[in-house]
């Protein structure tokens, strides 16, 4: 696991495109994540192949928060706790020591994401809170399910290592 490089953008895009359950981003968006947001993103490789990806950023109004935009794990790497380790890798970096919250948005029916972030909260021994953030009709013109804001924290920095091991 490592921070991405700009040359990883197309490989990350291909992994996401091969995962039908995820919303696609443009190749350019993934390139920017791999370059401009590399400090808060993580890539996992096995034998030179990208098998996992976590994109995240620090919202300008919340400098203590890692907002997890997307977690993607290839079929070949599922069921091994890779999603948690991707998040843990970004949180454990020295430059991210100020982060005391993890947040994201999840649709109500996304059982895999609810399970992932529930296990992240448990491993961090932190509280998980949820509230509707983006309404299906008001924000998505009926084209996408409502998204719930998820907030996990406060993070005890000494628990980040346990997240990677959980």
PDB file of N, CA and C in Angstrom, residues 9-62:
ATOM      1  N   UNK A   9      -3.236   7.188 -12.347  1.00  0.00           N
ATOM      2  CA  UNK A   9      -4.603   7.638 -12.629  1.00  0.00           C
ATOM      3  C   UNK A   9      -5.383   6.715 -13.546  1.00  0.00           C
ATOM      4  N   UNK A  10      -4.806   6.287 -14.639  1.00  0.00           N
ATOM      5  CA  UNK A  10      -5.549   5.446 -15.588  1.00  0.00           C
ATOM      6  C   UNK A  10      -5.795   4.052 -15.022  1.00  0.00           C
ATOM      7  N   UNK A  11      -4.879   3.551 -14.202  1.00  0.00           N
ATOM      8  CA  UNK A  11      -5.075   2.223 -13.596  1.00  0.00           C
ATOM      9  C   UNK A  11      -6.171   2.261 -12.535  1.00  0.00           C
ATOM     10  N   UNK A  12      -6.221   3.349 -11.786  1.00  0.00           N
ATOM     11  CA  UNK A  12      -7.292   3.524 -10.804  1.00  0.00           C
ATOM     12  C   UNK A  12      -8.632   3.629 -11.527  1.00  0.00           C
ATOM     13  N   UNK A  13      -8.675   4.422 -12.584  1.00  0.00           N
ATOM     14  CA  UNK A  13      -9.907   4.590 -13.364  1.00  0.00           C
ATOM     15  C   UNK A  13     -10.392   3.240 -13.883  1.00  0.00           C
ATOM     16  N   UNK A  14      -9.471   2.404 -14.385  1.00  0.00           N
ATOM     17  CA  UNK A  14      -9.845   1.085 -14.910  1.00  0.00           C
ATOM     18  C   UNK A  14     -10.411   0.193 -13.803  1.00  0.00           C
ATOM     19  N   UNK A  15      -9.828   0.237 -12.605  1.00  0.00           N
ATOM     20  CA  UNK A  15     -10.351  -0.552 -11.482  1.00  0.00           C
ATOM     21  C   UNK A  15     -11.776  -0.126 -11.150  1.00  0.00           C
ATOM     22  N   UNK A  16     -12.019   1.174 -11.076  1.00  0.00           N
ATOM     23  CA  UNK A  16     -13.358   1.669 -10.749  1.00  0.00           C
ATOM     24  C   UNK A  16     -14.353   1.298 -11.849  1.00  0.00           C
ATOM     25  N   UNK A  17     -13.944   1.435 -13.109  1.00  0.00           N
ATOM     26  CA  UNK A  17     -14.819   1.076 -14.228  1.00  0.00           C
ATOM     27  C   UNK A  17     -15.179  -0.405 -14.215  1.00  0.00           C
ATOM     28  N   UNK A  18     -14.302  -1.245 -13.676  1.00  0.00           N
ATOM     29  CA  UNK A  18     -14.549  -2.685 -13.611  1.00  0.00           C
ATOM     30  C   UNK A  18     -15.401  -3.071 -12.405  1.00  0.00           C
ATOM     31  N   UNK A  19     -15.835  -2.086 -11.643  1.00  0.00           N
ATOM     32  CA  UNK A  19     -16.633  -2.321 -10.438  1.00  0.00           C
ATOM     33  C   UNK A  19     -17.987  -1.652 -10.624  1.00  0.00           C
ATOM     34  N   UNK A  20     -18.964  -2.360 -11.194  1.00  0.00           N
ATOM     35  CA  UNK A  20     -20.245  -1.750 -11.576  1.00  0.00           C
ATOM     36  C   UNK A  20     -21.020  -1.087 -10.436  1.00  0.00           C
ATOM     37  N   UNK A  21     -20.799  -1.512  -9.193  1.00  0.00           N
ATOM     38  CA  UNK A  21     -21.548  -0.938  -8.070  1.00  0.00           C
ATOM     39  C   UNK A  21     -21.120   0.493  -7.760  1.00  0.00           C
ATOM     40  N   UNK A  22     -19.967   0.919  -8.275  1.00  0.00           N
ATOM     41  CA  UNK A  22     -19.453   2.252  -7.956  1.00  0.00           C
ATOM     42  C   UNK A  22     -19.828   3.273  -9.026  1.00  0.00           C
ATOM     43  N   UNK A  23     -20.003   4.509  -8.584  1.00  0.00           N
ATOM     44  CA  UNK A  23     -20.199   5.613  -9.523  1.00  0.00           C
ATOM     45  C   UNK A  23     -18.880   5.879 -10.226  1.00  0.00           C
ATOM     46  N   UNK A  24     -18.938   6.059 -11.529  1.00  0.00           N
ATOM     47  CA  UNK A  24     -17.737   6.365 -12.310  1.00  0.00           C
ATOM     48  C   UNK A  24     -17.373   7.833 -12.156  1.00  0.00           C
ATOM     49  N   UNK A  25     -16.094   8.087 -12.226  1.00  0.00           N
ATOM     50  CA  UNK A  25     -15.571   9.443 -12.306  1.00  0.00           C
ATOM     51  C   UNK A  25     -14.865   9.547 -13.648  1.00  0.00           C
ATOM     52  N   UNK A  26     -14.530  10.740 -14.045  1.00  0.00           N
ATOM     53  CA  UNK A  26     -13.760  10.873 -15.272  1.00  0.00           C
ATOM     54  C   UNK A  26     -12.331  10.420 -15.011  1.00  0.00           C
ATOM     55  N   UNK A  27     -11.652  10.007 -16.048  1.00  0.00           N
ATOM     56  CA  UNK A  27     -10.244   9.654 -15.936  1.00  0.00           C
ATOM     57  C   UNK A  27      -9.457  10.840 -15.390  1.00  0.00           C
ATOM     58  N   UNK A  28      -9.830  12.040 -15.817  1.00  0.00           N
ATOM     59  CA  UNK A  28      -9.148  13.237 -15.348  1.00  0.00           C
ATOM     60  C   UNK A  28      -9.330  13.429 -13.836  1.00  0.00           C
ATOM     61  N   UNK A  29     -10.530  13.156 -13.320  1.00  0.00           N
ATOM     62  CA  UNK A  29     -10.755  13.264 -11.871  1.00  0.00           C
ATOM     63  C   UNK A  29      -9.850  12.292 -11.123  1.00  0.00           C
ATOM     64  N   UNK A  30      -9.738  11.064 -11.619  1.00  0.00           N
ATOM     65  CA  UNK A  30      -8.856  10.100 -10.969  1.00  0.00           C
ATOM     66  C   UNK A  30      -7.394  10.510 -11.077  1.00  0.00           C
ATOM     67  N   UNK A  31      -7.010  11.117 -12.178  1.00  0.00           N
ATOM     68  CA  UNK A  31      -5.648  11.624 -12.326  1.00  0.00           C
ATOM     69  C   UNK A  31      -5.369  12.707 -11.283  1.00  0.00           C
ATOM     70  N   UNK A  32      -6.321  13.627 -11.093  1.00  0.00           N
ATOM     71  CA  UNK A  32      -6.145  14.670 -10.077  1.00  0.00           C
ATOM     72  C   UNK A  32      -6.082  14.086  -8.669  1.00  0.00           C
ATOM     73  N   UNK A  33      -6.898  13.061  -8.406  1.00  0.00           N
ATOM     74  CA  UNK A  33      -6.840  12.425  -7.091  1.00  0.00           C
ATOM     75  C   UNK A  33      -5.458  11.813  -6.857  1.00  0.00           C
ATOM     76  N   UNK A  34      -4.900  11.192  -7.902  1.00  0.00           N
ATOM     77  CA  UNK A  34      -3.597  10.535  -7.781  1.00  0.00           C
ATOM     78  C   UNK A  34      -2.439  11.524  -7.715  1.00  0.00           C
ATOM     79  N   UNK A  35      -2.680  12.758  -8.097  1.00  0.00           N
ATOM     80  CA  UNK A  35      -1.598  13.745  -8.061  1.00  0.00           C
ATOM     81  C   UNK A  35      -1.855  14.780  -6.977  1.00  0.00           C
ATOM     82  N   UNK A  36      -2.869  15.596  -7.130  1.00  0.00           N
ATOM     83  CA  UNK A  36      -3.110  16.698  -6.204  1.00  0.00           C
ATOM     84  C   UNK A  36      -3.609  16.262  -4.830  1.00  0.00           C
ATOM     85  N   UNK A  37      -4.230  15.095  -4.742  1.00  0.00           N
ATOM     86  CA  UNK A  37      -4.785  14.619  -3.472  1.00  0.00           C
ATOM     87  C   UNK A  37      -4.097  13.337  -3.002  1.00  0.00           C
ATOM     88  N   UNK A  38      -2.895  13.085  -3.478  1.00  0.00           N
ATOM     89  CA  UNK A  38      -2.179  11.847  -3.155  1.00  0.00           C
ATOM     90  C   UNK A  38      -1.958  11.653  -1.658  1.00  0.00           C
ATOM     91  N   UNK A  39      -1.828  12.732  -0.912  1.00  0.00           N
ATOM     92  CA  UNK A  39      -1.583  12.609   0.530  1.00  0.00           C
ATOM     93  C   UNK A  39      -2.752  11.990   1.278  1.00  0.00           C
ATOM     94  N   UNK A  40      -3.946  12.064   0.709  1.00  0.00           N
ATOM     95  CA  UNK A  40      -5.133  11.532   1.376  1.00  0.00           C
ATOM     96  C   UNK A  40      -5.789  10.409   0.576  1.00  0.00           C
ATOM     97  N   UNK A  41      -5.063   9.833  -0.353  1.00  0.00           N
ATOM     98  CA  UNK A  41      -5.539   8.689  -1.131  1.00  0.00           C
ATOM     99  C   UNK A  41      -4.564   7.535  -0.947  1.00  0.00           C
ATOM    100  N   UNK A  42      -5.049   6.325  -1.180  1.00  0.00           N
ATOM    101  CA  UNK A  42      -4.210   5.136  -1.036  1.00  0.00           C
ATOM    102  C   UNK A  42      -4.481   4.175  -2.180  1.00  0.00           C
ATOM    103  N   UNK A  43      -3.406   3.574  -2.666  1.00  0.00           N
ATOM    104  CA  UNK A  43      -3.503   2.554  -3.702  1.00  0.00           C
ATOM    105  C   UNK A  43      -2.905   1.266  -3.145  1.00  0.00           C
ATOM    106  N   UNK A  44      -3.520   0.132  -3.473  1.00  0.00           N
ATOM    107  CA  UNK A  44      -2.983  -1.172  -3.087  1.00  0.00           C
ATOM    108  C   UNK A  44      -2.679  -1.949  -4.356  1.00  0.00           C
ATOM    109  N   UNK A  45      -1.491  -2.535  -4.388  1.00  0.00           N
ATOM    110  CA  UNK A  45      -1.074  -3.327  -5.535  1.00  0.00           C
ATOM    111  C   UNK A  45      -0.714  -4.739  -5.085  1.00  0.00           C
ATOM    112  N   UNK A  46      -0.962  -5.679  -5.968  1.00  0.00           N
ATOM    113  CA  UNK A  46      -0.517  -7.059  -5.764  1.00  0.00           C
ATOM    114  C   UNK A  46       0.071  -7.521  -7.085  1.00  0.00           C
ATOM    115  N   UNK A  47       1.323  -7.907  -7.049  1.00  0.00           N
ATOM    116  CA  UNK A  47       2.019  -8.363  -8.261  1.00  0.00           C
ATOM    117  C   UNK A  47       1.892  -7.351  -9.396  1.00  0.00           C
ATOM    118  N   UNK A  48       2.012  -6.067  -9.065  1.00  0.00           N
ATOM    119  CA  UNK A  48       1.975  -5.007 -10.067  1.00  0.00           C
ATOM    120  C   UNK A  48       0.591  -4.605 -10.536  1.00  0.00           C
ATOM    121  N   UNK A  49      -0.445  -5.269 -10.031  1.00  0.00           N
ATOM    122  CA  UNK A  49      -1.822  -4.952 -10.420  1.00  0.00           C
ATOM    123  C   UNK A  49      -2.505  -4.153  -9.310  1.00  0.00           C
ATOM    124  N   UNK A  50      -3.250  -3.116  -9.681  1.00  0.00           N
ATOM    125  CA  UNK A  50      -4.008  -2.337  -8.708  1.00  0.00           C
ATOM    126  C   UNK A  50      -5.207  -3.171  -8.256  1.00  0.00           C
ATOM    127  N   UNK A  51      -5.259  -3.470  -6.950  1.00  0.00           N
ATOM    128  CA  UNK A  51      -6.358  -4.274  -6.404  1.00  0.00           C
ATOM    129  C   UNK A  51      -7.201  -3.494  -5.406  1.00  0.00           C
ATOM    130  N   UNK A  52      -6.762  -2.272  -5.066  1.00  0.00           N
ATOM    131  CA  UNK A  52      -7.527  -1.471  -4.121  1.00  0.00           C
ATOM    132  C   UNK A  52      -7.232   0.002  -4.277  1.00  0.00           C
ATOM    133  N   UNK A  53      -8.240   0.802  -3.950  1.00  0.00           N
ATOM    134  CA  UNK A  53      -8.144   2.248  -4.103  1.00  0.00           C
ATOM    135  C   UNK A  53      -9.046   2.921  -3.082  1.00  0.00           C
ATOM    136  N   UNK A  54      -8.520   3.946  -2.432  1.00  0.00           N
ATOM    137  CA  UNK A  54      -9.320   4.793  -1.558  1.00  0.00           C
ATOM    138  C   UNK A  54      -8.991   6.228  -1.926  1.00  0.00           C
ATOM    139  N   UNK A  55     -10.016   6.960  -2.320  1.00  0.00           N
ATOM    140  CA  UNK A  55      -9.813   8.378  -2.586  1.00  0.00           C
ATOM    141  C   UNK A  55     -10.414   9.166  -1.438  1.00  0.00           C
ATOM    142  N   UNK A  56      -9.689  10.178  -1.028  1.00  0.00           N
ATOM    143  CA  UNK A  56     -10.147  11.012   0.058  1.00  0.00           C
ATOM    144  C   UNK A  56      -9.542  12.393  -0.052  1.00  0.00           C
ATOM    145  N   UNK A  57     -10.079  13.301   0.718  1.00  0.00           N
ATOM    146  CA  UNK A  57      -9.552  14.663   0.772  1.00  0.00           C
ATOM    147  C   UNK A  57      -9.934  15.283   2.104  1.00  0.00           C
ATOM    148  N   UNK A  58      -9.311  16.396   2.418  1.00  0.00           N
ATOM    149  CA  UNK A  58      -9.627  17.145   3.632  1.00  0.00           C
ATOM    150  C   UNK A  58     -10.499  18.324   3.212  1.00  0.00           C
ATOM    151  N   UNK A  59     -11.777  18.334   3.608  1.00  0.00           N
ATOM    152  CA  UNK A  59     -12.648  19.454   3.235  1.00  0.00           C
ATOM    153  C   UNK A  59     -12.112  20.773   3.802  1.00  0.00           C
ATOM    154  N   UNK A  60     -12.101  21.841   3.015  1.00  0.00           N
ATOM    155  CA  UNK A  60     -11.541  23.120   3.477  1.00  0.00           C
ATOM    156  C   UNK A  60     -12.133  23.614   4.805  1.00  0.00           C
ATOM    157  N   UNK A  61     -13.415  23.386   5.016  1.00  0.00           N
ATOM    158  CA  UNK A  61     -14.043  23.863   6.251  1.00  0.00           C
ATOM    159  C   UNK A  61     -13.885  22.879   7.412  1.00  0.00           C
ATOM    160  N   UNK A  62     -13.259  21.723   7.157  1.00  0.00           N
ATOM    161  CA  UNK A  62     -13.079  20.711   8.196  1.00  0.00           C
ATOM    162  C   UNK A  62     -11.636  20.179   8.150  1.00  0.00           C
TER     163      UNK A  62
END
